[in-house]
């Protein structure tokens, strides 16, 4: 049983989605109008700020919760150094393995050969491996998971099941990404909104929502960040973007994610229901 009252539908979800979409789409609209790649100035500024829309949404929800005196959602996962963070490494391996395994399987089925040439070019363009991986960590995992998983996911779990909560976030996440298809120089603009690669990218957020939701229940926002980073970085390093590879990776991730999200809920996921967000590493609740 949860150690605090459940937070219902009026718990700030509307505030979260409104602020998240308004800030992201507002900033990314500016990036679209500038018409330059997101690695160039000044486009990089609205591009990066737009990516942090879920964090802005999370901040707005926390301010609302404190103002109204609402309890922390019962399924909020508190970040503690009690072994929970040890999930980060196996989850990173799992996330990277779904992409690498899918890419190798696609190659075995006659798809593109897996190689590191594309990844090495990306690292060189970023100024080396360290700047590359730091950028992969910030642009996506750090910018999004405190909002999608740390804020929206536990509130959805207060009123619905795990699978449905993940699917709702998957739909929102897919729609949230749409402006990126129109920002010059992004991976999504290279895919094209109308086409197999664009469609498969959009579908890929659903197993990602399942995997990151499961990770959040195990280790909170840091675990969700780890999974998100593992998938994104591995796909970039292996250039796993061809439609054939995307299909197989999507299938592998679904085969992994669906059984674990339908399995028993981790009992410690609600352990922090009575703990304020200021003690939750400012990333949950």
PDB file of C-alpha atoms in Angstrom:
ATOM      1  CA  UNK A   1       0.000   0.000   0.000  1.00  0.00           C
ATOM      2  CA  UNK A   2       1.117   3.552  -0.627  1.00  0.00           C
ATOM      3  CA  UNK A   3       2.248   5.501   2.395  1.00  0.00           C
ATOM      4  CA  UNK A   4       0.458   8.687   1.321  1.00  0.00           C
ATOM      5  CA  UNK A   5      -2.841   9.525  -0.339  1.00  0.00           C
ATOM      6  CA  UNK A   6      -2.986   8.909  -4.031  1.00  0.00           C
ATOM      7  CA  UNK A   7      -2.916  11.952  -6.232  1.00  0.00           C
ATOM      8  CA  UNK A   8      -5.800  12.084  -8.649  1.00  0.00           C
ATOM      9  CA  UNK A   9      -6.340  13.491 -12.076  1.00  0.00           C
ATOM     10  CA  UNK A  10      -6.171  17.061 -10.796  1.00  0.00           C
ATOM     11  CA  UNK A  11      -2.576  16.548  -9.670  1.00  0.00           C
ATOM     12  CA  UNK A  12      -0.962  18.801 -12.238  1.00  0.00           C
ATOM     13  CA  UNK A  13      -0.919  16.652 -15.373  1.00  0.00           C
ATOM     14  CA  UNK A  14      -2.728  19.344 -17.344  1.00  0.00           C
ATOM     15  CA  UNK A  15      -0.206  21.907 -16.110  1.00  0.00           C
ATOM     16  CA  UNK A  16       2.677  19.637 -17.020  1.00  0.00           C
ATOM     17  CA  UNK A  17       1.512  18.962 -20.571  1.00  0.00           C
ATOM     18  CA  UNK A  18       0.517  22.581 -21.193  1.00  0.00           C
ATOM     19  CA  UNK A  19       3.844  24.049 -20.036  1.00  0.00           C
ATOM     20  CA  UNK A  20       5.891  21.273 -21.670  1.00  0.00           C
ATOM     21  CA  UNK A  21       4.305  21.625 -25.090  1.00  0.00           C
ATOM     22  CA  UNK A  22       4.062  25.412 -24.964  1.00  0.00           C
ATOM     23  CA  UNK A  23       7.733  25.920 -24.117  1.00  0.00           C
ATOM     24  CA  UNK A  24       9.093  23.198 -26.401  1.00  0.00           C
ATOM     25  CA  UNK A  25       7.021  24.028 -29.433  1.00  0.00           C
ATOM     26  CA  UNK A  26       7.532  27.749 -28.876  1.00  0.00           C
ATOM     27  CA  UNK A  27      11.333  27.493 -28.804  1.00  0.00           C
ATOM     28  CA  UNK A  28      11.488  24.921 -31.594  1.00  0.00           C
ATOM     29  CA  UNK A  29       9.269  27.102 -33.766  1.00  0.00           C
ATOM     30  CA  UNK A  30      11.926  29.803 -33.455  1.00  0.00           C
ATOM     31  CA  UNK A  31      14.583  27.248 -34.454  1.00  0.00           C
ATOM     32  CA  UNK A  32      12.482  26.301 -37.492  1.00  0.00           C
ATOM     33  CA  UNK A  33      12.125  29.934 -38.525  1.00  0.00           C
ATOM     34  CA  UNK A  34      15.875  30.541 -38.207  1.00  0.00           C
ATOM     35  CA  UNK A  35      16.395  27.780 -40.752  1.00  0.00           C
ATOM     36  CA  UNK A  36      19.894  26.791 -39.629  1.00  0.00           C
ATOM     37  CA  UNK A  37      21.246  23.548 -38.124  1.00  0.00           C
ATOM     38  CA  UNK A  38      20.888  23.285 -34.334  1.00  0.00           C
ATOM     39  CA  UNK A  39      24.685  23.201 -33.947  1.00  0.00           C
ATOM     40  CA  UNK A  40      25.007  26.795 -35.199  1.00  0.00           C
ATOM     41  CA  UNK A  41      24.408  30.059 -33.378  1.00  0.00           C
ATOM     42  CA  UNK A  42      21.815  31.397 -32.697  1.00  0.00           C
ATOM     43  CA  UNK A  43      19.672  28.340 -33.574  1.00  0.00           C
ATOM     44  CA  UNK A  44      21.376  26.288 -30.865  1.00  0.00           C
ATOM     45  CA  UNK A  45      19.803  28.462 -28.161  1.00  0.00           C
ATOM     46  CA  UNK A  46      16.093  27.901 -28.874  1.00  0.00           C
ATOM     47  CA  UNK A  47      16.856  24.327 -29.912  1.00  0.00           C
ATOM     48  CA  UNK A  48      18.393  23.450 -26.534  1.00  0.00           C
ATOM     49  CA  UNK A  49      15.810  25.399 -24.547  1.00  0.00           C
ATOM     50  CA  UNK A  50      13.030  23.610 -26.390  1.00  0.00           C
ATOM     51  CA  UNK A  51      14.480  20.254 -25.439  1.00  0.00           C
ATOM     52  CA  UNK A  52      14.119  21.198 -21.774  1.00  0.00           C
ATOM     53  CA  UNK A  53      10.368  21.691 -22.106  1.00  0.00           C
ATOM     54  CA  UNK A  54       9.596  18.647 -19.908  1.00  0.00           C
ATOM     55  CA  UNK A  55      11.833  20.093 -17.185  1.00  0.00           C
ATOM     56  CA  UNK A  56       9.964  23.396 -17.374  1.00  0.00           C
ATOM     57  CA  UNK A  57       6.732  21.414 -17.108  1.00  0.00           C
ATOM     58  CA  UNK A  58       8.070  19.544 -14.081  1.00  0.00           C
ATOM     59  CA  UNK A  59       9.059  22.790 -12.369  1.00  0.00           C
ATOM     60  CA  UNK A  60       5.590  24.241 -12.991  1.00  0.00           C
ATOM     61  CA  UNK A  61       3.952  21.156 -11.452  1.00  0.00           C
ATOM     62  CA  UNK A  62       6.162  21.330  -8.361  1.00  0.00           C
ATOM     63  CA  UNK A  63       5.338  24.999  -7.851  1.00  0.00           C
ATOM     64  CA  UNK A  64       1.643  24.173  -8.247  1.00  0.00           C
ATOM     65  CA  UNK A  65       1.831  21.227  -5.849  1.00  0.00           C
ATOM     66  CA  UNK A  66       3.523  23.262  -3.157  1.00  0.00           C
ATOM     67  CA  UNK A  67       1.114  26.157  -3.592  1.00  0.00           C
ATOM     68  CA  UNK A  68      -1.911  23.869  -3.257  1.00  0.00           C
ATOM     69  CA  UNK A  69      -0.383  21.677  -0.582  1.00  0.00           C
ATOM     70  CA  UNK A  70      -0.910  18.481  -2.577  1.00  0.00           C
ATOM     71  CA  UNK A  71       0.862  15.249  -1.557  1.00  0.00           C
ATOM     72  CA  UNK A  72       3.627  13.683  -3.609  1.00  0.00           C
ATOM     73  CA  UNK A  73       2.174  10.971  -5.905  1.00  0.00           C
ATOM     74  CA  UNK A  74       2.204   7.542  -4.318  1.00  0.00           C
ATOM     75  CA  UNK A  75       4.343   6.021  -7.074  1.00  0.00           C
ATOM     76  CA  UNK A  76       7.096   8.628  -6.989  1.00  0.00           C
ATOM     77  CA  UNK A  77      10.490   6.926  -6.722  1.00  0.00           C
ATOM     78  CA  UNK A  78      12.828   8.527  -4.269  1.00  0.00           C
ATOM     79  CA  UNK A  79      16.488   8.717  -5.261  1.00  0.00           C
ATOM     80  CA  UNK A  80      18.561   7.209  -2.463  1.00  0.00           C
ATOM     81  CA  UNK A  81      22.096   5.838  -2.285  1.00  0.00           C
ATOM     82  CA  UNK A  82      20.830   2.528  -0.918  1.00  0.00           C
ATOM     83  CA  UNK A  83      21.690   0.358  -3.882  1.00  0.00           C
ATOM     84  CA  UNK A  84      18.986   1.640  -6.195  1.00  0.00           C
ATOM     85  CA  UNK A  85      21.488   3.555  -8.293  1.00  0.00           C
ATOM     86  CA  UNK A  86      23.312   0.287  -8.886  1.00  0.00           C
ATOM     87  CA  UNK A  87      20.570  -0.482 -11.408  1.00  0.00           C
ATOM     88  CA  UNK A  88      22.115   2.117 -13.725  1.00  0.00           C
ATOM     89  CA  UNK A  89      24.809  -0.143 -15.184  1.00  0.00           C
ATOM     90  CA  UNK A  90      22.646  -3.220 -15.953  1.00  0.00           C
ATOM     91  CA  UNK A  91      19.931  -0.956 -17.357  1.00  0.00           C
ATOM     92  CA  UNK A  92      22.494   0.791 -19.560  1.00  0.00           C
ATOM     93  CA  UNK A  93      23.631  -2.599 -20.857  1.00  0.00           C
ATOM     94  CA  UNK A  94      20.023  -3.656 -21.440  1.00  0.00           C
ATOM     95  CA  UNK A  95      19.151  -0.467 -23.314  1.00  0.00           C
ATOM     96  CA  UNK A  96      22.270  -0.503 -25.470  1.00  0.00           C
ATOM     97  CA  UNK A  97      21.831  -4.231 -26.037  1.00  0.00           C
ATOM     98  CA  UNK A  98      18.361  -3.853 -27.513  1.00  0.00           C
ATOM     99  CA  UNK A  99      19.742  -1.492 -30.162  1.00  0.00           C
ATOM    100  CA  UNK A 100      23.008  -3.318 -30.838  1.00  0.00           C
ATOM    101  CA  UNK A 101      21.274  -6.695 -30.819  1.00  0.00           C
ATOM    102  CA  UNK A 102      18.562  -5.451 -33.140  1.00  0.00           C
ATOM    103  CA  UNK A 103      21.107  -3.917 -35.514  1.00  0.00           C
ATOM    104  CA  UNK A 104      23.125  -7.151 -35.648  1.00  0.00           C
ATOM    105  CA  UNK A 105      19.984  -9.200 -36.185  1.00  0.00           C
ATOM    106  CA  UNK A 106      18.924  -6.868 -38.995  1.00  0.00           C
ATOM    107  CA  UNK A 107      22.352  -7.343 -40.581  1.00  0.00           C
ATOM    108  CA  UNK A 108      21.986 -11.122 -40.314  1.00  0.00           C
ATOM    109  CA  UNK A 109      18.612 -10.850 -42.057  1.00  0.00           C
ATOM    110  CA  UNK A 110      20.177  -8.985 -44.981  1.00  0.00           C
ATOM    111  CA  UNK A 111      19.996  -5.426 -43.687  1.00  0.00           C
ATOM    112  CA  UNK A 112      22.775  -2.826 -43.501  1.00  0.00           C
ATOM    113  CA  UNK A 113      26.142  -3.894 -42.121  1.00  0.00           C
ATOM    114  CA  UNK A 114      26.747  -2.679 -38.576  1.00  0.00           C
ATOM    115  CA  UNK A 115      29.763  -0.400 -38.340  1.00  0.00           C
ATOM    116  CA  UNK A 116      31.310   2.427 -36.352  1.00  0.00           C
ATOM    117  CA  UNK A 117      32.259   4.723 -39.230  1.00  0.00           C
ATOM    118  CA  UNK A 118      29.206   6.934 -38.855  1.00  0.00           C
ATOM    119  CA  UNK A 119      29.621   7.139 -35.103  1.00  0.00           C
ATOM    120  CA  UNK A 120      33.275   8.081 -35.425  1.00  0.00           C
ATOM    121  CA  UNK A 121      32.350  10.872 -37.811  1.00  0.00           C
ATOM    122  CA  UNK A 122      29.791  12.186 -35.322  1.00  0.00           C
ATOM    123  CA  UNK A 123      32.371  12.121 -32.530  1.00  0.00           C
ATOM    124  CA  UNK A 124      34.890  13.958 -34.686  1.00  0.00           C
ATOM    125  CA  UNK A 125      32.299  16.598 -35.563  1.00  0.00           C
ATOM    126  CA  UNK A 126      31.482  17.013 -31.865  1.00  0.00           C
ATOM    127  CA  UNK A 127      35.142  17.489 -30.964  1.00  0.00           C
ATOM    128  CA  UNK A 128      35.803  14.040 -29.557  1.00  0.00           C
ATOM    129  CA  UNK A 129      34.170  11.169 -27.731  1.00  0.00           C
ATOM    130  CA  UNK A 130      33.647  13.040 -24.460  1.00  0.00           C
ATOM    131  CA  UNK A 131      31.809  16.062 -25.940  1.00  0.00           C
ATOM    132  CA  UNK A 132      29.795  13.678 -28.101  1.00  0.00           C
ATOM    133  CA  UNK A 133      28.576  11.532 -25.216  1.00  0.00           C
ATOM    134  CA  UNK A 134      27.977  14.564 -23.002  1.00  0.00           C
ATOM    135  CA  UNK A 135      25.807  16.096 -25.720  1.00  0.00           C
ATOM    136  CA  UNK A 136      23.938  12.796 -26.095  1.00  0.00           C
ATOM    137  CA  UNK A 137      23.316  12.786 -22.339  1.00  0.00           C
ATOM    138  CA  UNK A 138      22.099  16.371 -22.124  1.00  0.00           C
ATOM    139  CA  UNK A 139      20.060  16.573 -25.342  1.00  0.00           C
ATOM    140  CA  UNK A 140      17.321  14.118 -24.541  1.00  0.00           C
ATOM    141  CA  UNK A 141      17.839  12.108 -21.333  1.00  0.00           C
ATOM    142  CA  UNK A 142      18.663  14.928 -18.902  1.00  0.00           C
ATOM    143  CA  UNK A 143      16.350  17.375 -20.640  1.00  0.00           C
ATOM    144  CA  UNK A 144      13.326  15.085 -20.710  1.00  0.00           C
ATOM    145  CA  UNK A 145      13.260  12.376 -18.054  1.00  0.00           C
ATOM    146  CA  UNK A 146      12.683  14.592 -14.985  1.00  0.00           C
ATOM    147  CA  UNK A 147       9.441  15.560 -16.717  1.00  0.00           C
ATOM    148  CA  UNK A 148       8.151  12.499 -18.580  1.00  0.00           C
ATOM    149  CA  UNK A 149       9.060   9.919 -15.954  1.00  0.00           C
ATOM    150  CA  UNK A 150       9.800  11.936 -12.808  1.00  0.00           C
ATOM    151  CA  UNK A 151       6.611  14.014 -13.017  1.00  0.00           C
ATOM    152  CA  UNK A 152       4.004  12.652 -15.435  1.00  0.00           C
ATOM    153  CA  UNK A 153       4.516   8.898 -14.992  1.00  0.00           C
ATOM    154  CA  UNK A 154       3.799   8.604 -11.237  1.00  0.00           C
ATOM    155  CA  UNK A 155       0.742  10.831 -11.617  1.00  0.00           C
ATOM    156  CA  UNK A 156      -0.634   8.665 -14.400  1.00  0.00           C
ATOM    157  CA  UNK A 157      -0.011   5.569 -12.282  1.00  0.00           C
ATOM    158  CA  UNK A 158      -2.249   7.088  -9.611  1.00  0.00           C
ATOM    159  CA  UNK A 159      -5.276   6.576 -11.853  1.00  0.00           C
ATOM    160  CA  UNK A 160      -4.375   3.884 -14.378  1.00  0.00           C
ATOM    161  CA  UNK A 161      -2.194   0.830 -14.959  1.00  0.00           C
ATOM    162  CA  UNK A 162       1.446   0.732 -15.940  1.00  0.00           C
ATOM    163  CA  UNK A 163       0.920  -0.239 -19.571  1.00  0.00           C
ATOM    164  CA  UNK A 164      -1.701   2.433 -20.146  1.00  0.00           C
ATOM    165  CA  UNK A 165       0.419   5.057 -18.384  1.00  0.00           C
ATOM    166  CA  UNK A 166       3.349   4.211 -20.653  1.00  0.00           C
ATOM    167  CA  UNK A 167       1.173   4.294 -23.762  1.00  0.00           C
ATOM    168  CA  UNK A 168      -0.298   7.680 -22.834  1.00  0.00           C
ATOM    169  CA  UNK A 169       3.201   9.069 -22.386  1.00  0.00           C
ATOM    170  CA  UNK A 170       4.234   7.395 -25.636  1.00  0.00           C
ATOM    171  CA  UNK A 171       1.512   9.241 -27.542  1.00  0.00           C
ATOM    172  CA  UNK A 172       2.413  12.553 -25.886  1.00  0.00           C
ATOM    173  CA  UNK A 173       6.116  11.938 -26.474  1.00  0.00           C
ATOM    174  CA  UNK A 174       5.585  11.152 -30.165  1.00  0.00           C
ATOM    175  CA  UNK A 175       3.525  14.302 -30.721  1.00  0.00           C
ATOM    176  CA  UNK A 176       6.017  16.383 -28.715  1.00  0.00           C
ATOM    177  CA  UNK A 177       8.821  15.413 -31.137  1.00  0.00           C
ATOM    178  CA  UNK A 178       6.967  16.539 -34.269  1.00  0.00           C
ATOM    179  CA  UNK A 179       8.604  19.997 -34.671  1.00  0.00           C
ATOM    180  CA  UNK A 180      12.027  18.328 -34.893  1.00  0.00           C
ATOM    181  CA  UNK A 181      11.093  17.022 -38.340  1.00  0.00           C
ATOM    182  CA  UNK A 182      11.113  20.653 -39.511  1.00  0.00           C
ATOM    183  CA  UNK A 183      14.317  21.826 -37.802  1.00  0.00           C
ATOM    184  CA  UNK A 184      17.120  21.839 -40.371  1.00  0.00           C
ATOM    185  CA  UNK A 185      19.918  19.420 -39.583  1.00  0.00           C
ATOM    186  CA  UNK A 186      18.211  17.159 -37.029  1.00  0.00           C
ATOM    187  CA  UNK A 187      18.073  13.388 -37.349  1.00  0.00           C
ATOM    188  CA  UNK A 188      14.301  13.664 -37.653  1.00  0.00           C
ATOM    189  CA  UNK A 189      14.503  16.133 -40.556  1.00  0.00           C
ATOM    190  CA  UNK A 190      16.751  13.615 -42.296  1.00  0.00           C
ATOM    191  CA  UNK A 191      14.129  10.926 -41.786  1.00  0.00           C
ATOM    192  CA  UNK A 192      11.295  13.073 -43.086  1.00  0.00           C
ATOM    193  CA  UNK A 193       7.878  13.164 -41.460  1.00  0.00           C
ATOM    194  CA  UNK A 194       6.268  11.327 -44.373  1.00  0.00           C
ATOM    195  CA  UNK A 195       8.222   8.145 -44.958  1.00  0.00           C
ATOM    196  CA  UNK A 196       9.194   4.848 -43.368  1.00  0.00           C
ATOM    197  CA  UNK A 197      12.070   6.217 -41.304  1.00  0.00           C
ATOM    198  CA  UNK A 198       9.943   9.015 -39.869  1.00  0.00           C
ATOM    199  CA  UNK A 199       7.086   6.632 -39.094  1.00  0.00           C
ATOM    200  CA  UNK A 200       9.413   4.121 -37.443  1.00  0.00           C
ATOM    201  CA  UNK A 201      11.057   6.832 -35.363  1.00  0.00           C
ATOM    202  CA  UNK A 202       7.626   7.901 -34.152  1.00  0.00           C
ATOM    203  CA  UNK A 203       6.704   4.316 -33.289  1.00  0.00           C
ATOM    204  CA  UNK A 204      10.026   3.799 -31.506  1.00  0.00           C
ATOM    205  CA  UNK A 205       8.991   6.082 -28.658  1.00  0.00           C
ATOM    206  CA  UNK A 206       6.462   3.499 -27.466  1.00  0.00           C
ATOM    207  CA  UNK A 207       8.935   0.748 -26.469  1.00  0.00           C
ATOM    208  CA  UNK A 208      11.156   3.541 -25.160  1.00  0.00           C
ATOM    209  CA  UNK A 209       8.287   4.696 -22.945  1.00  0.00           C
ATOM    210  CA  UNK A 210       7.913   1.137 -21.650  1.00  0.00           C
ATOM    211  CA  UNK A 211      11.633   0.692 -20.986  1.00  0.00           C
ATOM    212  CA  UNK A 212      12.089   4.058 -19.297  1.00  0.00           C
ATOM    213  CA  UNK A 213       8.929   3.560 -17.230  1.00  0.00           C
ATOM    214  CA  UNK A 214      10.259   0.227 -15.995  1.00  0.00           C
ATOM    215  CA  UNK A 215      13.649   1.805 -15.294  1.00  0.00           C
ATOM    216  CA  UNK A 216      12.006   4.622 -13.332  1.00  0.00           C
ATOM    217  CA  UNK A 217      10.279   2.143 -11.052  1.00  0.00           C
ATOM    218  CA  UNK A 218      13.595   0.419 -10.407  1.00  0.00           C
ATOM    219  CA  UNK A 219      15.831   3.406  -9.825  1.00  0.00           C
ATOM    220  CA  UNK A 220      13.960   6.655 -10.325  1.00  0.00           C
ATOM    221  CA  UNK A 221      14.868   9.407 -12.754  1.00  0.00           C
ATOM    222  CA  UNK A 222      18.601   8.500 -12.931  1.00  0.00           C
ATOM    223  CA  UNK A 223      17.670   5.002 -14.130  1.00  0.00           C
ATOM    224  CA  UNK A 224      15.282   6.409 -16.748  1.00  0.00           C
ATOM    225  CA  UNK A 225      18.021   8.776 -17.913  1.00  0.00           C
ATOM    226  CA  UNK A 226      20.399   5.829 -18.219  1.00  0.00           C
ATOM    227  CA  UNK A 227      18.025   3.846 -20.444  1.00  0.00           C
ATOM    228  CA  UNK A 228      17.214   6.858 -22.601  1.00  0.00           C
ATOM    229  CA  UNK A 229      20.916   7.621 -23.006  1.00  0.00           C
ATOM    230  CA  UNK A 230      21.806   4.010 -23.760  1.00  0.00           C
ATOM    231  CA  UNK A 231      19.315   3.753 -26.597  1.00  0.00           C
ATOM    232  CA  UNK A 232      20.084   7.143 -28.142  1.00  0.00           C
ATOM    233  CA  UNK A 233      23.866   6.877 -27.907  1.00  0.00           C
ATOM    234  CA  UNK A 234      24.018   3.322 -29.246  1.00  0.00           C
ATOM    235  CA  UNK A 235      21.778   4.170 -32.189  1.00  0.00           C
ATOM    236  CA  UNK A 236      23.978   7.159 -33.014  1.00  0.00           C
ATOM    237  CA  UNK A 237      27.277   5.271 -32.665  1.00  0.00           C
ATOM    238  CA  UNK A 238      26.051   2.398 -34.844  1.00  0.00           C
ATOM    239  CA  UNK A 239      24.112   4.666 -37.239  1.00  0.00           C
ATOM    240  CA  UNK A 240      21.157   2.326 -36.700  1.00  0.00           C
ATOM    241  CA  UNK A 241      18.784   4.507 -38.698  1.00  0.00           C
ATOM    242  CA  UNK A 242      17.944   2.539 -41.840  1.00  0.00           C
ATOM    243  CA  UNK A 243      14.289   1.439 -42.048  1.00  0.00           C
ATOM    244  CA  UNK A 244      15.286  -2.248 -41.991  1.00  0.00           C
ATOM    245  CA  UNK A 245      17.355  -1.754 -38.853  1.00  0.00           C
ATOM    246  CA  UNK A 246      14.699   0.399 -37.222  1.00  0.00           C
ATOM    247  CA  UNK A 247      12.067  -2.303 -37.747  1.00  0.00           C
ATOM    248  CA  UNK A 248      14.165  -5.017 -36.113  1.00  0.00           C
ATOM    249  CA  UNK A 249      15.291  -2.794 -33.222  1.00  0.00           C
ATOM    250  CA  UNK A 250      11.662  -1.816 -32.623  1.00  0.00           C
ATOM    251  CA  UNK A 251      10.647  -5.482 -32.549  1.00  0.00           C
ATOM    252  CA  UNK A 252      13.478  -6.414 -30.175  1.00  0.00           C
ATOM    253  CA  UNK A 253      12.632  -3.577 -27.811  1.00  0.00           C
ATOM    254  CA  UNK A 254       8.969  -4.554 -27.754  1.00  0.00           C
ATOM    255  CA  UNK A 255       9.871  -8.185 -27.033  1.00  0.00           C
ATOM    256  CA  UNK A 256      11.968  -7.004 -24.105  1.00  0.00           C
ATOM    257  CA  UNK A 257       9.775  -4.187 -22.806  1.00  0.00           C
ATOM    258  CA  UNK A 258       6.259  -5.611 -22.929  1.00  0.00           C
ATOM    259  CA  UNK A 259       6.886  -8.617 -20.637  1.00  0.00           C
ATOM    260  CA  UNK A 260       8.741  -6.573 -18.025  1.00  0.00           C
ATOM    261  CA  UNK A 261       6.176  -3.767 -17.907  1.00  0.00           C
ATOM    262  CA  UNK A 262       3.369  -6.315 -17.572  1.00  0.00           C
ATOM    263  CA  UNK A 263       5.212  -8.100 -14.763  1.00  0.00           C
ATOM    264  CA  UNK A 264       4.905  -7.435 -11.018  1.00  0.00           C
ATOM    265  CA  UNK A 265       5.360  -3.848  -9.915  1.00  0.00           C
ATOM    266  CA  UNK A 266       8.487  -3.119  -7.920  1.00  0.00           C
ATOM    267  CA  UNK A 267       7.311  -2.798  -4.316  1.00  0.00           C
ATOM    268  CA  UNK A 268       9.793  -0.067  -3.426  1.00  0.00           C
ATOM    269  CA  UNK A 269       8.477   2.268  -6.121  1.00  0.00           C
ATOM    270  CA  UNK A 270       6.051   3.890  -3.698  1.00  0.00           C
ATOM    271  CA  UNK A 271       8.456   4.121  -0.793  1.00  0.00           C
ATOM    272  CA  UNK A 272       8.829   7.866  -1.038  1.00  0.00           C
ATOM    273  CA  UNK A 273       5.192   8.898  -1.144  1.00  0.00           C
ATOM    274  CA  UNK A 274       5.495  10.900   2.040  1.00  0.00           C
ATOM    275  CA  UNK A 275       8.817  12.500   1.170  1.00  0.00           C
ATOM    276  CA  UNK A 276       8.944  16.014  -0.283  1.00  0.00           C
ATOM    277  CA  UNK A 277      10.415  16.632  -3.693  1.00  0.00           C
ATOM    278  CA  UNK A 278      13.252  18.686  -2.256  1.00  0.00           C
ATOM    279  CA  UNK A 279      14.631  15.459  -0.783  1.00  0.00           C
ATOM    280  CA  UNK A 280      14.087  13.484  -3.984  1.00  0.00           C
ATOM    281  CA  UNK A 281      17.164  14.918  -5.691  1.00  0.00           C
ATOM    282  CA  UNK A 282      14.822  17.483  -7.236  1.00  0.00           C
ATOM    283  CA  UNK A 283      13.995  14.997  -9.960  1.00  0.00           C
ATOM    284  CA  UNK A 284      10.893  13.151  -8.773  1.00  0.00           C
ATOM    285  CA  UNK A 285       7.401  14.035  -7.636  1.00  0.00           C
TER     286      UNK A 285
END
